Coordinates of C-alpha atoms in Angstrom, one line a residue:
Chain W
X1 CA -26.1 190.5 -93.1
X2 CA -28.9 192.9 -92.0
X3 CA -32.2 193.6 -93.7
X4 CA -32.6 197.4 -93.7
X5 CA -35.6 199.1 -95.2
X6 CA -35.1 200.5 -98.6
X7 CA -33.9 204.0 -98.2
X8 CA -35.6 205.7 -101.1
X9 CA -33.7 208.9 -100.6
X10 CA -30.6 207.1 -101.7
X11 CA -32.0 206.6 -105.1
X12 CA -31.1 210.2 -105.8
X13 CA -31.4 211.1 -109.4
X14 CA -32.9 207.7 -110.1
X15 CA -35.9 208.2 -107.9
X16 CA -37.9 209.5 -110.8
X17 CA -38.9 206.7 -113.2
X18 CA -37.5 207.5 -116.6
X19 CA -39.8 205.8 -119.0
X20 CA -43.0 207.6 -118.3
X21 CA -45.0 204.5 -119.2
X22 CA -45.3 203.1 -115.7
X23 CA -42.2 201.0 -116.1
X24 CA -39.5 201.5 -113.5
X25 CA -41.8 202.6 -110.7
X26 CA -40.7 199.8 -108.3
X27 CA -37.3 198.6 -107.2
X28 CA -36.7 194.9 -107.8
X29 CA -33.2 194.7 -106.5
X30 CA -31.7 197.0 -104.0
X31 CA -28.0 196.3 -103.8
X32 CA -25.7 197.9 -101.2
X33 CA -22.0 197.6 -100.7
X34 CA -21.8 194.3 -102.5
X35 CA -18.5 192.5 -102.5
X36 CA -17.8 189.1 -104.0
X37 CA -14.7 187.1 -103.6
X38 CA -13.6 183.6 -104.7
X39 CA -11.5 181.8 -102.2
X40 CA -10.3 185.1 -100.8
X41 CA -9.7 186.8 -104.2
X42 CA -11.9 189.8 -104.5
X43 CA -13.7 189.9 -107.8
X44 CA -16.1 192.8 -107.2
X45 CA -15.9 195.5 -104.5
X46 CA -18.5 197.8 -102.9
X47 CA -21.1 197.9 -105.6
X48 CA -24.4 199.8 -104.8
X49 CA -27.3 200.1 -107.3
X50 CA -31.0 199.6 -107.7
X51 CA -32.6 197.6 -110.5
X52 CA -36.0 198.8 -111.4
X53 CA -39.1 196.8 -112.4
X54 CA -39.7 196.2 -116.1
X55 CA -36.5 198.0 -117.0
X56 CA -33.7 196.6 -119.0
X57 CA -30.6 197.2 -117.0
X58 CA -27.2 196.7 -118.7
X59 CA -23.9 195.9 -117.1
X60 CA -21.0 197.0 -119.3
X61 CA -17.2 197.1 -118.8
X62 CA -14.0 195.5 -119.8
X63 CA -13.1 191.8 -119.0
X64 CA -12.5 191.2 -115.3
X65 CA -14.6 194.1 -114.1
X66 CA -16.9 191.8 -112.2
X67 CA -20.1 192.3 -114.2
X68 CA -20.7 188.6 -114.7
X69 CA -19.9 187.9 -111.1
X70 CA -22.4 190.6 -110.2
X71 CA -25.3 189.2 -112.3
X72 CA -24.8 185.8 -110.7
X73 CA -25.4 187.3 -107.3
X74 CA -29.0 187.9 -108.3
X75 CA -30.0 184.3 -108.7
X76 CA -27.4 183.0 -106.2
X77 CA -25.5 181.1 -108.9
X78 CA -22.3 181.9 -107.1
X79 CA -23.5 179.6 -104.3
X80 CA -22.5 176.7 -106.6
X81 CA -18.9 177.8 -106.7
X82 CA -16.7 176.5 -103.8
X83 CA -15.2 179.3 -101.9
X84 CA -17.4 182.0 -103.3
X85 CA -18.3 184.6 -100.7
X86 CA -20.9 187.4 -101.0
X87 CA -20.9 190.4 -98.7
X88 CA -23.2 193.4 -98.5
X89 CA -26.9 193.6 -98.8
X90 CA -29.0 192.4 -101.7
X91 CA -32.7 193.1 -101.3
X92 CA -35.2 191.5 -103.7
X93 CA -38.6 193.3 -103.4
X94 CA -37.5 194.5 -99.9
X95 CA -36.5 190.9 -98.9
X96 CA -33.0 189.9 -98.1
X97 CA -31.9 187.6 -100.9
X98 CA -29.2 186.1 -98.8
X99 CA -31.2 186.0 -95.6
X100 CA -31.7 182.9 -93.4
X101 CA -34.4 180.6 -94.6
X102 CA -34.0 181.7 -98.3
X103 CA -33.6 178.6 -100.4
X104 CA -31.5 179.4 -103.5
X105 CA -33.6 176.9 -105.5
X106 CA -36.7 179.0 -104.8
X107 CA -34.8 182.2 -105.8
X108 CA -33.8 180.7 -109.1
X109 CA -37.3 179.7 -109.9
X110 CA -38.3 183.4 -109.8
X111 CA -35.1 184.8 -111.3
X112 CA -34.4 183.1 -114.5
X113 CA -31.1 183.1 -116.4
X114 CA -29.9 182.9 -120.0
X115 CA -26.2 182.1 -120.4
X116 CA -23.4 183.3 -122.7
X117 CA -23.3 180.1 -124.7
X118 CA -26.6 178.6 -125.7
X119 CA -27.0 175.5 -123.5
X120 CA -30.1 173.6 -124.6
X121 CA -30.6 170.2 -123.0
X122 CA -29.8 167.3 -125.3
X123 CA -33.6 166.6 -125.5
X124 CA -36.4 167.5 -127.9
X125 CA -37.4 171.2 -128.5
X126 CA -40.6 170.5 -126.7
X127 CA -39.0 168.8 -123.7
X128 CA -36.5 171.6 -123.3
X129 CA -39.3 174.0 -122.6
X130 CA -41.5 171.6 -120.8
X131 CA -38.8 170.4 -118.4
X132 CA -39.0 173.3 -116.0
X133 CA -42.8 173.5 -115.7
X134 CA -42.9 169.7 -115.3
X135 CA -40.4 169.6 -112.5
X136 CA -42.0 172.6 -110.8
X137 CA -45.5 171.1 -110.9
X138 CA -47.0 173.4 -113.6
X139 CA -48.3 170.5 -115.6
X140 CA -51.7 171.8 -116.4
X141 CA -52.0 173.1 -120.0
X142 CA -48.4 172.1 -120.7
X143 CA -48.8 172.2 -124.5
X144 CA -50.2 175.8 -124.4
X145 CA -47.5 176.8 -122.0
X146 CA -44.8 175.5 -124.3
X147 CA -46.4 177.3 -127.3
X148 CA -46.7 180.5 -125.4
X149 CA -43.1 180.4 -124.2
X150 CA -41.9 179.7 -127.8
X151 CA -44.1 182.5 -129.1
X152 CA -42.8 185.0 -126.5
X153 CA -39.3 184.0 -127.6
X154 CA -40.2 184.6 -131.3
X155 CA -39.3 181.0 -132.1
X156 CA -42.7 179.3 -132.5
X157 CA -43.1 179.8 -136.3
X158 CA -39.7 178.3 -136.9
X159 CA -40.1 175.2 -134.7
X160 CA -43.8 174.4 -134.5
X161 CA -43.5 171.6 -137.0
X162 CA -40.5 170.0 -135.4
X163 CA -41.1 170.1 -131.7
X164 CA -40.1 166.5 -131.3
X165 CA -36.7 167.0 -132.9
X166 CA -33.5 167.3 -130.9
X167 CA -32.9 170.9 -129.8
X168 CA -29.2 170.6 -130.6
X169 CA -30.1 170.5 -134.3
X170 CA -31.2 174.2 -134.2
X171 CA -28.9 177.0 -135.2
X172 CA -27.0 178.9 -132.5
X173 CA -29.4 181.9 -132.6
X174 CA -32.4 179.6 -132.5
X175 CA -30.8 177.7 -129.6
X176 CA -30.4 180.9 -127.6
X177 CA -34.0 181.9 -128.2
X178 CA -35.0 178.4 -127.1
X179 CA -33.0 179.0 -123.9
X180 CA -34.9 182.3 -123.4
X181 CA -38.2 180.5 -124.0
X182 CA -37.1 177.8 -121.5
X183 CA -36.5 180.6 -118.9
X184 CA -39.9 182.2 -119.7
X185 CA -41.8 179.0 -119.4
X186 CA -41.5 178.9 -115.6
X187 CA -43.0 182.4 -115.4
X188 CA -40.1 184.2 -113.7
X189 CA -40.2 187.7 -112.3
X190 CA -36.7 188.6 -113.6
X191 CA -34.6 187.4 -116.5
X192 CA -30.8 187.6 -116.2
X193 CA -28.8 187.5 -119.4
X194 CA -25.1 186.9 -119.2
X195 CA -23.8 188.1 -122.6
X196 CA -26.6 186.4 -124.4
X197 CA -25.5 187.4 -127.9
X198 CA -21.8 187.2 -127.7
X199 CA -21.6 183.8 -129.4
X200 CA -24.1 184.7 -132.1
X201 CA -23.8 186.3 -135.6
X202 CA -25.1 189.8 -136.2
X203 CA -28.5 188.8 -137.5
X204 CA -29.2 186.5 -134.6
X205 CA -28.0 189.2 -132.3
X206 CA -30.4 191.7 -133.7
X207 CA -33.3 189.2 -133.2
X208 CA -32.3 188.7 -129.6
X209 CA -32.2 192.5 -129.1
X210 CA -35.7 192.8 -130.6
X211 CA -36.8 190.1 -128.3
X212 CA -35.4 192.0 -125.3
X213 CA -37.5 195.0 -126.3
X214 CA -40.6 192.9 -126.3
X215 CA -39.9 191.1 -123.1
X216 CA -39.3 194.2 -121.0
X217 CA -43.1 194.8 -120.9
X218 CA -43.5 191.6 -118.9
X219 CA -40.2 191.1 -117.2
X220 CA -37.4 192.9 -115.4
X221 CA -34.2 192.2 -117.4
X222 CA -30.6 192.5 -116.4
X223 CA -28.1 192.0 -119.2
X224 CA -24.4 191.8 -119.1
X225 CA -22.8 192.7 -122.4
X226 CA -19.4 193.3 -123.9
X227 CA -20.9 195.2 -126.6
X228 CA -21.5 198.9 -125.8
X229 CA -23.8 199.5 -128.8
X230 CA -25.9 196.7 -127.6
X231 CA -26.3 198.3 -124.2
X232 CA -27.1 201.6 -125.9
X233 CA -29.8 199.9 -128.0
X234 CA -31.6 197.8 -125.5
X235 CA -31.1 199.2 -122.0
X236 CA -33.0 201.8 -120.0
X237 CA -30.3 201.9 -117.3
X238 CA -26.6 201.2 -117.7
X239 CA -24.0 200.4 -115.1
X240 CA -20.4 200.8 -116.1
X241 CA -17.8 198.6 -114.3
X242 CA -14.1 198.9 -114.4
X243 CA -11.0 197.2 -113.1
X244 CA -9.1 198.6 -110.2
X245 CA -5.5 197.6 -109.5
X246 CA -4.7 197.4 -105.8
X247 CA -1.4 198.3 -104.2
X248 CA -0.6 194.6 -103.7
X249 CA -0.9 194.1 -107.5
X250 CA -4.3 192.3 -107.3
X251 CA -7.2 193.5 -109.4
X252 CA -10.9 193.6 -108.8
X253 CA -14.0 195.1 -110.4
X254 CA -15.7 198.2 -109.2
X255 CA -19.0 199.9 -110.2
X256 CA -17.9 203.3 -111.6
X257 CA -21.2 204.8 -112.7
X258 CA -24.8 203.9 -112.9
X259 CA -27.3 206.0 -114.7
X260 CA -29.8 206.3 -117.5
X261 CA -28.4 204.8 -120.6
X262 CA -28.6 208.0 -122.5
X263 CA -26.7 209.8 -119.8
X264 CA -24.0 207.2 -119.7
X265 CA -23.4 207.3 -123.4
X266 CA -23.8 211.1 -124.0
X267 CA -22.8 212.8 -120.8
X268 CA -21.2 210.5 -118.3
X269 CA -20.1 212.0 -115.0
X270 CA -17.0 209.9 -114.6
X271 CA -13.9 210.3 -116.7
X272 CA -13.4 206.5 -116.8
X273 CA -16.9 206.0 -118.2
X274 CA -16.2 208.6 -120.8
X275 CA -13.0 207.0 -121.9
X276 CA -14.7 203.6 -122.2
X277 CA -17.8 204.7 -124.1
X278 CA -15.8 206.8 -126.5
X279 CA -13.5 203.9 -127.2
X280 CA -10.3 205.4 -125.7
X281 CA -10.0 202.4 -123.4
X282 CA -11.2 198.8 -123.2
Chain U
X1 CA 18.4 184.6 -139.0
X2 CA 21.1 186.4 -141.0
X3 CA 24.3 184.4 -141.3
X4 CA 27.3 184.9 -143.5
X5 CA 27.4 183.5 -147.0
X6 CA 25.7 184.2 -150.3
X7 CA 22.0 183.9 -150.7
X8 CA 22.6 180.8 -152.9
X9 CA 24.3 179.1 -150.0
X10 CA 22.0 180.2 -147.2
X11 CA 18.7 179.3 -148.9
X12 CA 19.9 176.1 -150.6
X13 CA 17.5 173.6 -149.1
X14 CA 18.7 170.7 -151.2
X15 CA 22.0 170.7 -149.4
X16 CA 22.2 168.3 -146.5
X17 CA 23.7 169.5 -143.3
X18 CA 26.1 167.3 -141.5
X19 CA 24.6 164.5 -139.4
X20 CA 21.3 164.5 -141.3
X21 CA 21.9 161.0 -142.6
X22 CA 22.4 159.6 -139.1
X23 CA 19.3 161.4 -137.8
X24 CA 17.2 160.1 -140.6
X25 CA 18.4 156.6 -139.9
X26 CA 17.5 156.8 -136.2
X27 CA 14.1 158.1 -137.2
X28 CA 13.5 155.2 -139.5
X29 CA 14.7 152.6 -136.9
X30 CA 12.4 154.1 -134.4
X31 CA 9.4 154.0 -136.7
X32 CA 10.2 150.4 -137.6
X33 CA 10.3 149.4 -134.0
X34 CA 6.9 150.9 -133.4
X35 CA 5.4 149.1 -136.4
X36 CA 6.9 145.8 -135.2
X37 CA 5.5 146.2 -131.7
X38 CA 2.1 147.0 -133.1
X39 CA 2.2 143.9 -135.3
X40 CA 3.2 141.7 -132.3
X41 CA 0.3 143.1 -130.2
X42 CA -2.2 142.4 -133.0
X43 CA -0.5 139.0 -133.6
X44 CA -1.0 137.9 -129.9
X45 CA -4.7 138.6 -130.1
X46 CA -4.9 136.8 -133.5
X47 CA -3.0 133.8 -132.1
X48 CA -5.2 133.5 -129.0
X49 CA -8.4 133.9 -131.1
X50 CA -7.1 131.6 -133.8
X51 CA -6.1 128.8 -131.3
X52 CA -9.4 128.9 -129.4
X53 CA -11.3 129.0 -132.7
X54 CA -9.3 126.1 -134.2
X55 CA -9.5 123.9 -131.1
X56 CA -13.0 124.8 -130.0
X57 CA -15.1 125.5 -133.1
X58 CA -15.6 121.9 -134.1
X59 CA -17.1 121.1 -130.7
X60 CA -19.8 123.7 -131.0
X61 CA -23.3 122.4 -131.6
X62 CA -26.8 123.2 -130.5
X63 CA -26.6 120.5 -127.8
X64 CA -23.4 122.1 -126.5
X65 CA -25.5 125.1 -125.5
X66 CA -28.6 123.2 -124.3
X67 CA -27.1 120.2 -122.4
X68 CA -25.3 120.3 -119.0
X69 CA -21.9 118.9 -118.5
X70 CA -21.9 115.1 -118.6
X71 CA -21.2 113.0 -115.6
X72 CA -19.3 110.4 -117.4
X73 CA -17.9 110.4 -120.9
X74 CA -21.2 110.9 -122.8
X75 CA -21.7 114.0 -124.9
X76 CA -22.8 117.1 -123.0
X77 CA -22.5 120.8 -123.0
X78 CA -22.2 123.9 -120.9
X79 CA -25.9 124.8 -120.4
X80 CA -25.5 124.5 -116.6
X81 CA -22.5 126.8 -116.6
X82 CA -24.2 129.3 -118.9
X83 CA -27.2 129.5 -116.7
X84 CA -25.0 129.8 -113.6
X85 CA -22.8 132.5 -115.1
X86 CA -25.9 134.5 -116.3
X87 CA -27.4 134.3 -112.8
X88 CA -24.2 135.2 -111.0
X89 CA -23.2 138.1 -113.4
X90 CA -26.8 139.3 -113.3
X91 CA -26.8 139.4 -109.5
X92 CA -23.4 141.0 -109.5
X93 CA -24.7 143.8 -111.8
X94 CA -27.7 144.3 -109.6
X95 CA -25.4 144.7 -106.6
X96 CA -22.6 146.8 -108.1
X97 CA -24.2 149.1 -110.7
X98 CA -26.6 151.2 -108.6
X99 CA -24.0 151.5 -105.9
X100 CA -21.2 152.4 -108.4
X101 CA -23.4 155.0 -110.1
X102 CA -24.3 156.6 -106.7
X103 CA -20.7 156.7 -105.8
X104 CA -19.9 158.4 -109.1
X105 CA -22.7 160.9 -108.7
X106 CA -21.5 161.7 -105.2
X107 CA -18.0 162.3 -106.5
X108 CA -18.9 164.5 -109.5
X109 CA -22.0 166.3 -108.2
X110 CA -21.7 166.6 -104.5
X111 CA -18.2 166.0 -103.0
X112 CA -15.7 168.8 -103.0
X113 CA -12.6 168.5 -105.3
X114 CA -10.4 167.2 -102.5
X115 CA -12.7 164.5 -101.2
X116 CA -13.5 163.5 -104.7
X117 CA -9.7 163.1 -105.4
X118 CA -9.4 160.9 -102.3
X119 CA -12.3 158.7 -103.4
X120 CA -10.8 158.4 -106.9
X121 CA -7.5 157.1 -105.4
X122 CA -9.5 154.6 -103.2
X123 CA -11.4 153.3 -106.1
X124 CA -8.2 152.9 -108.2
X125 CA -6.6 150.9 -105.4
X126 CA -9.7 148.8 -105.0
X127 CA -9.6 148.3 -108.8
X128 CA -6.0 147.0 -108.4
X129 CA -6.8 144.4 -105.7
X130 CA -6.1 141.0 -107.3
X131 CA -9.3 139.0 -107.9
X132 CA -7.9 136.1 -105.9
X133 CA -7.5 138.4 -102.9
X134 CA -11.2 139.5 -103.2
X135 CA -12.1 135.8 -103.5
X136 CA -10.3 134.8 -100.3
X137 CA -11.7 137.8 -98.5
X138 CA -15.3 136.8 -99.3
X139 CA -14.4 133.2 -98.6
X140 CA -13.0 134.0 -95.2
X141 CA -15.8 136.4 -94.3
X142 CA -18.9 134.6 -95.6
X143 CA -18.2 131.2 -97.1
X144 CA -16.5 129.6 -94.2
X145 CA -19.2 128.2 -91.9
X146 CA -22.0 128.8 -94.4
X147 CA -20.7 127.0 -97.5
X148 CA -20.5 128.2 -101.1
X149 CA -23.3 130.0 -102.8
X150 CA -23.9 131.9 -106.1
X151 CA -24.8 134.9 -104.0
X152 CA -21.3 135.0 -102.5
X153 CA -19.9 134.5 -105.9
X154 CA -21.9 137.4 -107.2
X155 CA -20.8 139.5 -104.3
X156 CA -17.1 138.9 -104.9
X157 CA -17.5 139.8 -108.6
X158 CA -19.5 142.9 -107.5
X159 CA -16.5 144.0 -105.4
X160 CA -14.4 143.8 -108.6
X161 CA -17.1 145.5 -110.7
X162 CA -17.8 148.4 -108.4
X163 CA -14.6 150.4 -108.9
X164 CA -14.6 149.8 -112.7
X165 CA -18.2 151.1 -113.1
X166 CA -17.8 153.9 -110.6
X167 CA -14.7 155.3 -112.2
X168 CA -16.0 155.0 -115.7
X169 CA -19.3 156.7 -114.7
X170 CA -17.5 159.4 -112.8
X171 CA -15.3 160.1 -115.8
X172 CA -18.3 160.4 -118.1
X173 CA -20.1 162.7 -115.6
X174 CA -17.1 164.9 -115.4
X175 CA -17.2 165.7 -119.2
X176 CA -20.9 166.6 -119.1
X177 CA -20.6 170.4 -119.6
X178 CA -21.1 172.5 -116.5
X179 CA -23.4 174.7 -118.6
X180 CA -25.9 171.9 -118.8
X181 CA -26.2 171.7 -115.1
X182 CA -26.4 175.4 -114.7
X183 CA -29.2 175.6 -117.3
X184 CA -31.3 173.2 -115.1
X185 CA -30.3 174.7 -111.7
X186 CA -31.1 178.2 -113.1
X187 CA -34.7 177.1 -113.6
X188 CA -35.1 176.5 -109.9
X189 CA -34.6 172.7 -110.3
X190 CA -32.9 171.0 -107.3
X191 CA -29.5 169.4 -107.7
X192 CA -30.7 165.8 -107.4
X193 CA -33.4 166.4 -110.0
X194 CA -30.9 168.0 -112.3
X195 CA -28.7 164.9 -111.8
X196 CA -31.5 162.4 -112.5
X197 CA -33.2 164.3 -115.3
X198 CA -30.4 166.1 -117.1
X199 CA -26.9 164.8 -116.2
X200 CA -27.5 161.0 -116.0
X201 CA -29.5 160.8 -119.3
X202 CA -26.8 162.8 -121.1
X203 CA -24.2 160.4 -119.7
X204 CA -26.2 157.1 -120.2
X205 CA -24.2 156.0 -123.3
X206 CA -20.9 156.4 -121.5
X207 CA -22.2 154.7 -118.4
X208 CA -23.4 151.7 -120.5
X209 CA -20.0 151.6 -122.1
X210 CA -18.4 151.3 -118.7
X211 CA -20.9 148.7 -117.5
X212 CA -20.5 146.5 -120.6
X213 CA -16.7 146.5 -120.4
X214 CA -17.0 145.7 -116.7
X215 CA -19.4 142.9 -117.4
X216 CA -17.1 141.4 -120.0
X217 CA -14.3 141.6 -117.5
X218 CA -16.0 139.9 -114.5
X219 CA -17.8 137.3 -116.7
X220 CA -14.4 135.8 -117.2
X221 CA -13.1 136.1 -113.6
X222 CA -12.3 132.7 -112.2
X223 CA -10.4 133.1 -109.0
X224 CA -13.1 134.5 -106.8
X225 CA -15.6 131.9 -108.1
X226 CA -13.2 129.0 -107.2
X227 CA -13.6 130.2 -103.6
X228 CA -17.3 131.0 -103.6
X229 CA -19.1 129.0 -106.3
X230 CA -17.1 126.0 -107.6
X231 CA -18.4 122.9 -105.9
X232 CA -21.5 122.5 -107.8
X233 CA -23.6 119.7 -109.4
X234 CA -23.4 119.4 -113.2
X235 CA -27.0 120.3 -113.6
X236 CA -29.0 123.3 -114.7
X237 CA -30.1 125.0 -111.5
X238 CA -31.5 128.4 -110.5
X239 CA -30.9 127.9 -106.8
X240 CA -28.6 130.8 -106.0
X241 CA -28.3 129.9 -102.3
X242 CA -26.1 127.1 -103.4
X243 CA -23.0 127.1 -105.6
X244 CA -23.7 127.1 -109.3
X245 CA -21.5 126.0 -112.1
X246 CA -20.1 128.9 -114.2
X247 CA -18.3 129.3 -117.5
X248 CA -14.8 130.2 -116.3
X249 CA -14.8 127.5 -113.6
X250 CA -16.1 125.0 -116.2
X251 CA -13.3 125.9 -118.6
X252 CA -10.8 125.4 -115.7
X253 CA -12.4 122.0 -114.8
X254 CA -12.7 120.8 -118.4
X255 CA -9.0 121.6 -119.1
X256 CA -7.9 119.7 -116.0
X257 CA -9.8 116.6 -117.1
X258 CA -7.8 113.6 -118.4
X259 CA -10.6 112.9 -121.0
X260 CA -9.7 114.4 -124.4
X261 CA -13.4 115.0 -125.1
X262 CA -13.7 117.1 -122.0
X263 CA -10.5 119.0 -122.9
X264 CA -12.0 119.8 -126.3
X265 CA -15.2 120.9 -124.6
X266 CA -13.0 123.3 -122.5
X267 CA -11.7 124.9 -125.7
X268 CA -15.2 125.3 -127.0
X269 CA -16.3 126.8 -123.7
X270 CA -13.4 129.2 -123.9
X271 CA -14.5 130.1 -127.4
X272 CA -18.0 130.9 -126.1
X273 CA -16.5 133.1 -123.4
X274 CA -14.2 135.0 -125.8
X275 CA -17.1 135.4 -128.2
X276 CA -19.2 137.0 -125.4
X277 CA -16.4 139.4 -124.5
X278 CA -16.0 140.4 -128.1
X279 CA -19.7 141.1 -128.5
X280 CA -19.7 143.1 -125.3
X281 CA -16.8 145.2 -126.5
X282 CA -18.5 145.9 -129.9
X283 CA -21.6 146.8 -127.9
X284 CA -19.5 149.2 -125.8
X285 CA -18.3 150.9 -129.0
X286 CA -21.9 151.3 -130.2
X287 CA -23.0 152.9 -127.0
X288 CA -20.0 155.2 -127.0
X289 CA -20.8 156.3 -130.6
X290 CA -24.4 156.7 -129.8
X291 CA -23.6 159.0 -126.8
X292 CA -21.3 161.2 -128.9
X293 CA -24.2 161.6 -131.4
X294 CA -26.7 162.6 -128.7
X295 CA -24.4 165.2 -127.1
X296 CA -23.5 166.7 -130.5
X297 CA -27.0 166.6 -131.8
X298 CA -26.2 165.1 -135.2

């Protein structure tokens, strides 16, 4: 794997930031020709895109299109799976994410993740948030840090009087916001969200979406979602993935189109994207 | 399914098809056999408990627990054996449990699926090695030339305990959801720290259940102790470098005695041992229930 300079000419239409408020000026992830396979089975093939700073970038597409596989490349979560192989270039602020001497533990400390199913630790609400900072040596002002994280995740008012209670007693939506607070508490640069609302009811989902709007001021967010409307509501940029069937009958995910969310949903360049966003397929 | 015949005939569910009587009879016979077997199984436990209770209970007194085994005829107890058993089982736990938990952690958190499977088979085989074989192994390796000692006794029990605790722990670790580990790892926490701070605390109830059942099992093991810690003075002693009297060996010795008083004491000692095992098993159930509550957050 090589470490080429970011070729800014390749950003093409995306070179101009879209928000006009200073967000999106810098590139956080520059991904080129990314392929991921599990024990020889290709899950995602030749994906190239750039994730911009303080943007919400949504990955959408049907099941099996490799979007979850892709998002797990960013925090090297695929390293934990036996037989997983990542090929191509993934630059994080111009540095090779898969280069020699890069410790995945250090990567994950900077690039947080929220999972599909809320997965709080079977500990108190307070300890759920405090665990990361404690382990990572951020012990100063721990109470304030916990409060700030819970406030950022719009959960503080609901739990401030029951911080010592087991987190598993919270509702599903509250648990997911707790998981977001837990990720925030270690001050990451990027937050990855792998279908964060797919296990939640509509009201909890809308609260998570509001939260994403607030968080993008401070964080770069990449979100995988099944729900097209959700992508349309929260994302600045949207990447549409699809499934490609090979001659040998195997199937793998491909990145079909990556553009501003408004463009993807109103005037996509690829027929497959259009079919998907208009509901003709998937 | 459309067959010939009128609707009356086709949908008449009160009519019995041929052979139904015989099929129902087989069904009932099978159920009866099952019930009978269950009754026998419960009956055997009842019989053992009842006999031990009947023969041993009258011997129980405070002095039975506080006095050592008498040298001649006079009234005595099993205090020496209780102290010896406690020391040996305690040492055995100290030797086996940390080792077993580490083996289990290695299997579920670090080893690949193939090596983990091999280790599982190895532990299952070790678990199947008869206690007397373990006893003669430790005897041949350590006792010959050095003499018996409680440490060797504890070591032979630890060999029996290791696979039990390791397998129980590994099975508990395996059901701790992967998502919990990922949650911790995704924060930039190392694998060992995730294991120590998240995985093991979530599994503690299940591990304790396994430990308690293993303790109950080895506390009653006699064969390895006959080789390693059976030639002991009938006195309360804490000197673990020498052989110490133990409860199972005492039961064996009491029951071999020609003295009816000692035989009765043997039954009483057996009652104490069985009582201990029962308490441990109830404790295991409590731990297991506790663990379920923790993980489900009730």
